[in-house]
PDB file of C-alpha atoms and ligand atoms in Angstrom:
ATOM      1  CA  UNK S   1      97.252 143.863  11.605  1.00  0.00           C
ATOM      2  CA  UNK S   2      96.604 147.612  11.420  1.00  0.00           C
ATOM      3  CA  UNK S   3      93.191 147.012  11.871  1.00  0.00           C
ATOM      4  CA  UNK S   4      94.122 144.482  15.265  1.00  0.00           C
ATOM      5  CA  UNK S   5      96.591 146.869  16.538  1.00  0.00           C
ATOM      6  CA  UNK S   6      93.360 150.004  16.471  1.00  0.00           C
ATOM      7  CA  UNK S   7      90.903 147.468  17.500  1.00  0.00           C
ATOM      8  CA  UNK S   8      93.164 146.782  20.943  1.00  0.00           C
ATOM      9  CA  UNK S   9      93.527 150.368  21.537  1.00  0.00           C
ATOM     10  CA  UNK S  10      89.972 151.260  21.348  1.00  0.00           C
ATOM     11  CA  UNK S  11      89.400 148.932  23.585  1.00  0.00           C
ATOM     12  CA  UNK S  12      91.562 149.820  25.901  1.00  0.00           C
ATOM     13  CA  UNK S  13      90.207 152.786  25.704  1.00  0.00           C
ATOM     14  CA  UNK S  14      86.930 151.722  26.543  1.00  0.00           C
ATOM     15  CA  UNK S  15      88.137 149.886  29.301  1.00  0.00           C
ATOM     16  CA  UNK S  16      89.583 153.141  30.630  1.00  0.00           C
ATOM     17  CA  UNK S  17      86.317 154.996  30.423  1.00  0.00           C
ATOM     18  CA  UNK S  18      84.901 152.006  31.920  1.00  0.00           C
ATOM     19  CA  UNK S  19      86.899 152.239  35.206  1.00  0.00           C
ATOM     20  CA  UNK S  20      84.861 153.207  38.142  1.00  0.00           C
ATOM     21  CA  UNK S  21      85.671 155.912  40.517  1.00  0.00           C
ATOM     22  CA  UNK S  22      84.407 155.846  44.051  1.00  0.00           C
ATOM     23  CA  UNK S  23      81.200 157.906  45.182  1.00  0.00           C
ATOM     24  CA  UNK S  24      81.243 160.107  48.389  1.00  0.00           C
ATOM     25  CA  UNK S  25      78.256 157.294  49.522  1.00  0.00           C
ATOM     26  CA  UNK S  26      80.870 154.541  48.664  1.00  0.00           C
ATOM     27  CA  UNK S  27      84.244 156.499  50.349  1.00  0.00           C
ATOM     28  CA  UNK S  28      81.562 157.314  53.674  1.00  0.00           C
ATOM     29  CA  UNK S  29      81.143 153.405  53.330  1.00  0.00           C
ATOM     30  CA  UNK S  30      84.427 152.391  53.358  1.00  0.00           C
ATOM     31  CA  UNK S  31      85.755 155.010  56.313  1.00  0.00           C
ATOM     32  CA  UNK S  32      82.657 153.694  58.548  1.00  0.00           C
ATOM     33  CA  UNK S  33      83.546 149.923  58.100  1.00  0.00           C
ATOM     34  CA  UNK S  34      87.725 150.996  58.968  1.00  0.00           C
ATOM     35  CA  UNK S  35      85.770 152.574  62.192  1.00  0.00           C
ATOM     36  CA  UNK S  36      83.744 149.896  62.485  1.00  0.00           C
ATOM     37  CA  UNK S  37      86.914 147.429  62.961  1.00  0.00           C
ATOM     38  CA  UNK S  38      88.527 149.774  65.869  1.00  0.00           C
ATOM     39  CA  UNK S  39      85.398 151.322  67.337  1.00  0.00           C
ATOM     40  CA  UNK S  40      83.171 148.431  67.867  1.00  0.00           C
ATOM     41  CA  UNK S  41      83.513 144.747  69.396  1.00  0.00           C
ATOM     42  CA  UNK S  42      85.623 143.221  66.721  1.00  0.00           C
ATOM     43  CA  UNK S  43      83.584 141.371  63.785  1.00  0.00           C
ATOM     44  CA  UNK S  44      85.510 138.908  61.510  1.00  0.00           C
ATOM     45  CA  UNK S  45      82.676 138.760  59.112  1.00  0.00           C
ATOM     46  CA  UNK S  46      82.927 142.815  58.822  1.00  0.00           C
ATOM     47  CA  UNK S  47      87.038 142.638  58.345  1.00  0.00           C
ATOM     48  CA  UNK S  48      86.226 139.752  56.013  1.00  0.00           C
ATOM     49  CA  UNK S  49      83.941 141.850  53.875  1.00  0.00           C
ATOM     50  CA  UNK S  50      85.842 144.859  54.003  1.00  0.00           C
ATOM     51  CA  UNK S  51      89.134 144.286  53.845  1.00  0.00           C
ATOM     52  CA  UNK S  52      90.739 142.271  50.891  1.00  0.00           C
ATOM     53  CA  UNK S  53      92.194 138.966  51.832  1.00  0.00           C
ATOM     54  CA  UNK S  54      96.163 140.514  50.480  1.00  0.00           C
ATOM     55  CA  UNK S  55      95.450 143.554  52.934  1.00  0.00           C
ATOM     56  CA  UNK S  56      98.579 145.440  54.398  1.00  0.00           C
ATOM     57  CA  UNK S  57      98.579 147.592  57.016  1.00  0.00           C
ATOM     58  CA  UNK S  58     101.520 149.908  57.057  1.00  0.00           C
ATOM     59  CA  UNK S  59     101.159 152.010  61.026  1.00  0.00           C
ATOM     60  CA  UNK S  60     104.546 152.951  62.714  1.00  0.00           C
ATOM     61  CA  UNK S  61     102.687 154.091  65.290  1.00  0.00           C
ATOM     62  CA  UNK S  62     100.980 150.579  65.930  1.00  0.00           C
ATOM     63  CA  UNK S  63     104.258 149.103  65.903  1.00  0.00           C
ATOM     64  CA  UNK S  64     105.363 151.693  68.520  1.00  0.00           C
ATOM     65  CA  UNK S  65     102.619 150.771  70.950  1.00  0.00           C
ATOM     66  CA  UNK S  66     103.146 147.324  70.414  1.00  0.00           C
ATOM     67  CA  UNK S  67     106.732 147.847  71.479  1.00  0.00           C
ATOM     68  CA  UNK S  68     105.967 149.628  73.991  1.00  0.00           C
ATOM     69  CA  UNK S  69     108.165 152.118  72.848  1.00  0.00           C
ATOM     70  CA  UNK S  70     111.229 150.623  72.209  1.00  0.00           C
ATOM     71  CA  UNK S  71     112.510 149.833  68.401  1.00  0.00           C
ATOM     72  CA  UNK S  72     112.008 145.708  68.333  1.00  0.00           C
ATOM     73  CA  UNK S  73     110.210 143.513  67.533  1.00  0.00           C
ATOM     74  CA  UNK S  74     108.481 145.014  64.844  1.00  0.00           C
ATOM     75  CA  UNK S  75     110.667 147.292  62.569  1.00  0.00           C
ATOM     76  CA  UNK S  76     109.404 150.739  63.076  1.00  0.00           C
ATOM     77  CA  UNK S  77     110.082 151.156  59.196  1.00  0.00           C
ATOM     78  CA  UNK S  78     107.997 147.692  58.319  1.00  0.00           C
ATOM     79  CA  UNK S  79     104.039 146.622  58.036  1.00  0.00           C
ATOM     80  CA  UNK S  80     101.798 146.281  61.005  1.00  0.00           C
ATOM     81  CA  UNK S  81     100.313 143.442  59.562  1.00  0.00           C
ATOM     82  CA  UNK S  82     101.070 141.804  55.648  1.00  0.00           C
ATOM     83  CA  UNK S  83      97.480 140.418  55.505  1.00  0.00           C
ATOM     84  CA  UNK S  84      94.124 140.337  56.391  1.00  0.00           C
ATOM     85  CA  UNK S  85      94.309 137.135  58.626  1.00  0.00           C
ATOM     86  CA  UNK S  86      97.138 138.436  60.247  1.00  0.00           C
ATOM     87  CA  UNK S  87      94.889 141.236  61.102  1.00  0.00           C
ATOM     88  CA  UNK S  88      92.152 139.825  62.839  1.00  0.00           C
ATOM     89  CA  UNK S  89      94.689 138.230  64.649  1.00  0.00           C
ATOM     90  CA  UNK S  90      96.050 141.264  66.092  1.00  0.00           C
ATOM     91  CA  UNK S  91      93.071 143.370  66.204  1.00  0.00           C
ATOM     92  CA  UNK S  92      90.211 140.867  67.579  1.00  0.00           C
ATOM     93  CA  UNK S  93      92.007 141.142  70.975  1.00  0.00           C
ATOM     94  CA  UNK S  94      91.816 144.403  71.358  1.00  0.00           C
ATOM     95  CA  UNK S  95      88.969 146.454  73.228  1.00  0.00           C
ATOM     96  CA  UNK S  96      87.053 148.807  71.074  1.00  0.00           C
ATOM     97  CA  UNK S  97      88.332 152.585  71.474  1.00  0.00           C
ATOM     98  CA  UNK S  98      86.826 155.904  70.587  1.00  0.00           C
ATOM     99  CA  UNK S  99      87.692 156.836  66.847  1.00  0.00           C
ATOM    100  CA  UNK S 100      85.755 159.679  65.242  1.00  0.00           C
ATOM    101  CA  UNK S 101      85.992 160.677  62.096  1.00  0.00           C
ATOM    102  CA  UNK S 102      86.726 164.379  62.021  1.00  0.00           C
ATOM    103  CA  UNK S 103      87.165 164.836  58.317  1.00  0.00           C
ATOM    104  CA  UNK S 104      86.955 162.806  55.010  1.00  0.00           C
ATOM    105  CA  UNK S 105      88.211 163.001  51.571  1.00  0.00           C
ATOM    106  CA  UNK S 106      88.634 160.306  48.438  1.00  0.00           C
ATOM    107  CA  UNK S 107      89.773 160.091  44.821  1.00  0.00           C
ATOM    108  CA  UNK S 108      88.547 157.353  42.586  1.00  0.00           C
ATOM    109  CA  UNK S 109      90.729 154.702  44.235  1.00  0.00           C
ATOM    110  CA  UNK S 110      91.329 155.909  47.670  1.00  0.00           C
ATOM    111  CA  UNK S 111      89.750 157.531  50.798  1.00  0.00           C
ATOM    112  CA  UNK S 112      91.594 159.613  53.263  1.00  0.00           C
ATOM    113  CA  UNK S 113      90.201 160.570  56.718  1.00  0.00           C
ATOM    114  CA  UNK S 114      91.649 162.643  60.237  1.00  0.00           C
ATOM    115  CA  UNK S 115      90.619 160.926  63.263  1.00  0.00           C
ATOM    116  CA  UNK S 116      90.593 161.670  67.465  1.00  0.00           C
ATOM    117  CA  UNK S 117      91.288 158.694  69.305  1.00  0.00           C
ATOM    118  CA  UNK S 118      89.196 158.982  73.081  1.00  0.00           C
ATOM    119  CA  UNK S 119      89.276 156.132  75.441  1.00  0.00           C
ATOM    120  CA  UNK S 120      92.270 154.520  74.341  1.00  0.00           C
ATOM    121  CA  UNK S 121      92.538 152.563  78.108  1.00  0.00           C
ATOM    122  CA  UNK S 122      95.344 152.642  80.470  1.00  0.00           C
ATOM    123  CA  UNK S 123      95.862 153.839  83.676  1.00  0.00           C
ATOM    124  CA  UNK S 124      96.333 157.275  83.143  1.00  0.00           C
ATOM    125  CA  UNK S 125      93.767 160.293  84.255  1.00  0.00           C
ATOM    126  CA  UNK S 126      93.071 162.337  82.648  1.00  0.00           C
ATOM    127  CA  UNK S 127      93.972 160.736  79.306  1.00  0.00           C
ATOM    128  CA  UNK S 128      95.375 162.986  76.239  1.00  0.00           C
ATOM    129  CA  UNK S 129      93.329 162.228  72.618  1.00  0.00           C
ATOM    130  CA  UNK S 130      95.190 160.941  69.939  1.00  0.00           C
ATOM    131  CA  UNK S 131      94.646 162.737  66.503  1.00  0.00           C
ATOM    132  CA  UNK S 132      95.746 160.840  63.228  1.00  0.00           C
ATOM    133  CA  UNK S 133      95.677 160.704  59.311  1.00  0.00           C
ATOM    134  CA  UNK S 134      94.671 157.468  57.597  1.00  0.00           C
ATOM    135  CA  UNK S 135      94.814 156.832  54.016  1.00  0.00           C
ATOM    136  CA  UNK S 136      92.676 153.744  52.573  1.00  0.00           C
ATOM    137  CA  UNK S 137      93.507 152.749  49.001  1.00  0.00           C
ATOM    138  CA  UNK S 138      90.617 150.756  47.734  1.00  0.00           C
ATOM    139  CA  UNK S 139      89.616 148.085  45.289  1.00  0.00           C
ATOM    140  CA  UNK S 140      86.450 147.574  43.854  1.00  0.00           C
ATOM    141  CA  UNK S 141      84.755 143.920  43.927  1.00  0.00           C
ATOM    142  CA  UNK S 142      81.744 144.207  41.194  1.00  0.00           C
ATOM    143  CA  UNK S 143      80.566 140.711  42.731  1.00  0.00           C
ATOM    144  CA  UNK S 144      79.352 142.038  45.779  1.00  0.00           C
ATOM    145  CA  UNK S 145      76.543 144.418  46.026  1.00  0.00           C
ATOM    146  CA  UNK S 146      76.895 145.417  49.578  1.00  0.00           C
ATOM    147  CA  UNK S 147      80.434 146.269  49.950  1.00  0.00           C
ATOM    148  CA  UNK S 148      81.817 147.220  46.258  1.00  0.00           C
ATOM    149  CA  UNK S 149      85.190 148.613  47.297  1.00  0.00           C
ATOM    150  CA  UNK S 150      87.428 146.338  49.867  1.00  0.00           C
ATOM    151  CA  UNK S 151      90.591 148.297  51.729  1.00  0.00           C
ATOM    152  CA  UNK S 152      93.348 146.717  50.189  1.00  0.00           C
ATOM    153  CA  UNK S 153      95.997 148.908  51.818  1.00  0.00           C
ATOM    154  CA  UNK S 154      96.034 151.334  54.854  1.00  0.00           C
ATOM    155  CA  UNK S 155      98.699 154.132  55.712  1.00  0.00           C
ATOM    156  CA  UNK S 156      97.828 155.153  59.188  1.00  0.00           C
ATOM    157  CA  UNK S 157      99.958 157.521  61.381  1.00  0.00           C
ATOM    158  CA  UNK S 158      99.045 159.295  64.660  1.00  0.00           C
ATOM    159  CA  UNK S 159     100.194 160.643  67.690  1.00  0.00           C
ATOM    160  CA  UNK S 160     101.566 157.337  69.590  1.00  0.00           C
ATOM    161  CA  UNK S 161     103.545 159.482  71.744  1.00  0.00           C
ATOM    162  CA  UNK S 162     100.423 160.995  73.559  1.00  0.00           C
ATOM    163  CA  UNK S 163      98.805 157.197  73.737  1.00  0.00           C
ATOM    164  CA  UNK S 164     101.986 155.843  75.413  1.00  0.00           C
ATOM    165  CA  UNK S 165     101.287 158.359  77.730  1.00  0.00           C
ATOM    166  CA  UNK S 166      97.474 157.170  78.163  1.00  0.00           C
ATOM    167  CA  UNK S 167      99.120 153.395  78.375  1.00  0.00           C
ATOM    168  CA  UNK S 168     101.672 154.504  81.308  1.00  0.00           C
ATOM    169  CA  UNK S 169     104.711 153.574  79.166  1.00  0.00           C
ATOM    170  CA  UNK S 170     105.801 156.761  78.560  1.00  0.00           C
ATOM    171  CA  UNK S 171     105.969 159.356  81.865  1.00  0.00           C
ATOM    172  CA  UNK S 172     106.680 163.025  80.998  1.00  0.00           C
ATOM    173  CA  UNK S 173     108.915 164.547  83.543  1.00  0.00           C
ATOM    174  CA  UNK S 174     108.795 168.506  82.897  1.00  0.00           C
ATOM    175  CA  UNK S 175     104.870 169.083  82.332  1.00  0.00           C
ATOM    176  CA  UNK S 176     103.778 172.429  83.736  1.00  0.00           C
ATOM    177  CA  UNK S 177     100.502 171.640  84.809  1.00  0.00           C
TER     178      UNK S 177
HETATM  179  C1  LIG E   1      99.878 136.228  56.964  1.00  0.00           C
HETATM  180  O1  LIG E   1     100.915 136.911  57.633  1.00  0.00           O
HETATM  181  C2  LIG E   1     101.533 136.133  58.628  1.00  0.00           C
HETATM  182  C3  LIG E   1     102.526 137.042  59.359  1.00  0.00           C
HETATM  183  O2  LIG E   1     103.418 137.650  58.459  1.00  0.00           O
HETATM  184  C4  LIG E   1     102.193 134.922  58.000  1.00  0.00           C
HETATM  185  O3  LIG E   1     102.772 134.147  59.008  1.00  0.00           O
HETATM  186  C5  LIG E   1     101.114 134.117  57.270  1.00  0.00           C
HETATM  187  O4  LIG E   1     101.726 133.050  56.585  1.00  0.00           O
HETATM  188  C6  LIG E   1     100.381 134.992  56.277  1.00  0.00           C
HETATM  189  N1  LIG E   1      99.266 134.245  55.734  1.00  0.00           N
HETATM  190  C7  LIG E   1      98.960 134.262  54.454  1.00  0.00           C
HETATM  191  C8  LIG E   1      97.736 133.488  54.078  1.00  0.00           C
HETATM  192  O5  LIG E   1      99.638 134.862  53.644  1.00  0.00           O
HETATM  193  C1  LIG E   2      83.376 139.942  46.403  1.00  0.00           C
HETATM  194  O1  LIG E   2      82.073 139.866  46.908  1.00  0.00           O
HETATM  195  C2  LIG E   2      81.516 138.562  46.843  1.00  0.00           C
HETATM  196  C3  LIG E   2      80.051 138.678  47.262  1.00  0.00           C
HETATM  197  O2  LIG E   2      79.928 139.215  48.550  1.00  0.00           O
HETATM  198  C4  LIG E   2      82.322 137.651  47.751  1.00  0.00           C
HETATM  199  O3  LIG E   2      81.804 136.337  47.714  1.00  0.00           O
HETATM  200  C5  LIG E   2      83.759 137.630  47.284  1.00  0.00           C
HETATM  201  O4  LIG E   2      84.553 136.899  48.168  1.00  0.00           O
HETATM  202  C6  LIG E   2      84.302 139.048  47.187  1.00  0.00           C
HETATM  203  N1  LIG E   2      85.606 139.040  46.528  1.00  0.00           N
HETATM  204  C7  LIG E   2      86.735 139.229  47.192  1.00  0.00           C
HETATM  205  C8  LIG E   2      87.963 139.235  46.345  1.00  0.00           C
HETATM  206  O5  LIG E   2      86.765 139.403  48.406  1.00  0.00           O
END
């Protein structure tokens, strides 16, 4: 029993040691498909590969634009979307925007990046950028040898208010210049 009982835990152990932690190459990876999905003419094959099939997106700011402001329908609290079909769904129809990646960071499990949206469409001239913060948690699939970590979650906030703006929804009243 004694003998069992040290025999798990080393081997939980080694499974520990065993766990893989992403490389700057893999995190890079990762952050250029995400671009990839917003910056380019939408590819289900590419949201299939990157994104797990349980994805969430969690973006109060998406829900803002897509209520044009207001606080319904989507709950400004809830997910964006609560998987990846549900996903391509919403994002296939849209028209690919600027999105550069200013800055980029990752742990083991997760990759973090600052963006500047340009080109967001609308009516407005001249348009004002949106800058935002995305975090990516990440989940590695040893099967696949061109994309081994899939976005299994996204956190993504970012200045709706100045993209309302660029969308004609929302009309300052008391700009200077
Ligand atoms: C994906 O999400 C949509 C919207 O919440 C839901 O209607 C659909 O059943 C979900 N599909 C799967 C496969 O979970
Ligand atoms: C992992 O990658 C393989 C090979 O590309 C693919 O067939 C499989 O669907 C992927 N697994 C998941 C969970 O997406």
């Amino acid at each position: 029993m004694r003998t069992q009982i040290l025999a798990s835990v080393s081997l939980l152990a080694a499974g520990a040691y065993a766990q893989a932690c992403l490389t700057t190459a893999e995190a890079q990876l990762v952050a250029d498909n995400f671009q990839a999905l917003i910056d380019q003419p939408f590819s289900i094959p590419l949201a299939e590969a990157a994104l797990t099939e349980d994805y969430v997106d969690w973006a109060s700011g998406v829900n803002t634009l897509i209520n044009s402001g207001c606080a319904a329908p989507l709950s400004l609290t809830g997910p964006t979307f609560t998987n990846r079909t549900d996903f391509i769904k919403g994002q296939s129809g849209q028209a690919p925007i600027g999105f550069q990646i200013l800055n980029l960071w990752n742990n083991c499990d997760t990759v973090m990046l600052r963006w500047r949206g340009t080109n967001l469409g609308g009516p407005t001239t001249p348009a004002e950028d949106t800058t935002g913060m995305i975090v990516l948690e990440v989940v590695q699939n040893t099967s696949s040898t061109t994309q081994p970590w899939q976005i299994q979650t996204s956190y993504s906030e970012f200045n709706s208010g100045a993209w309302l703006y660029d969308l004609g929804v929302f009309k300052p009243t008391n700009c200077t210049s």
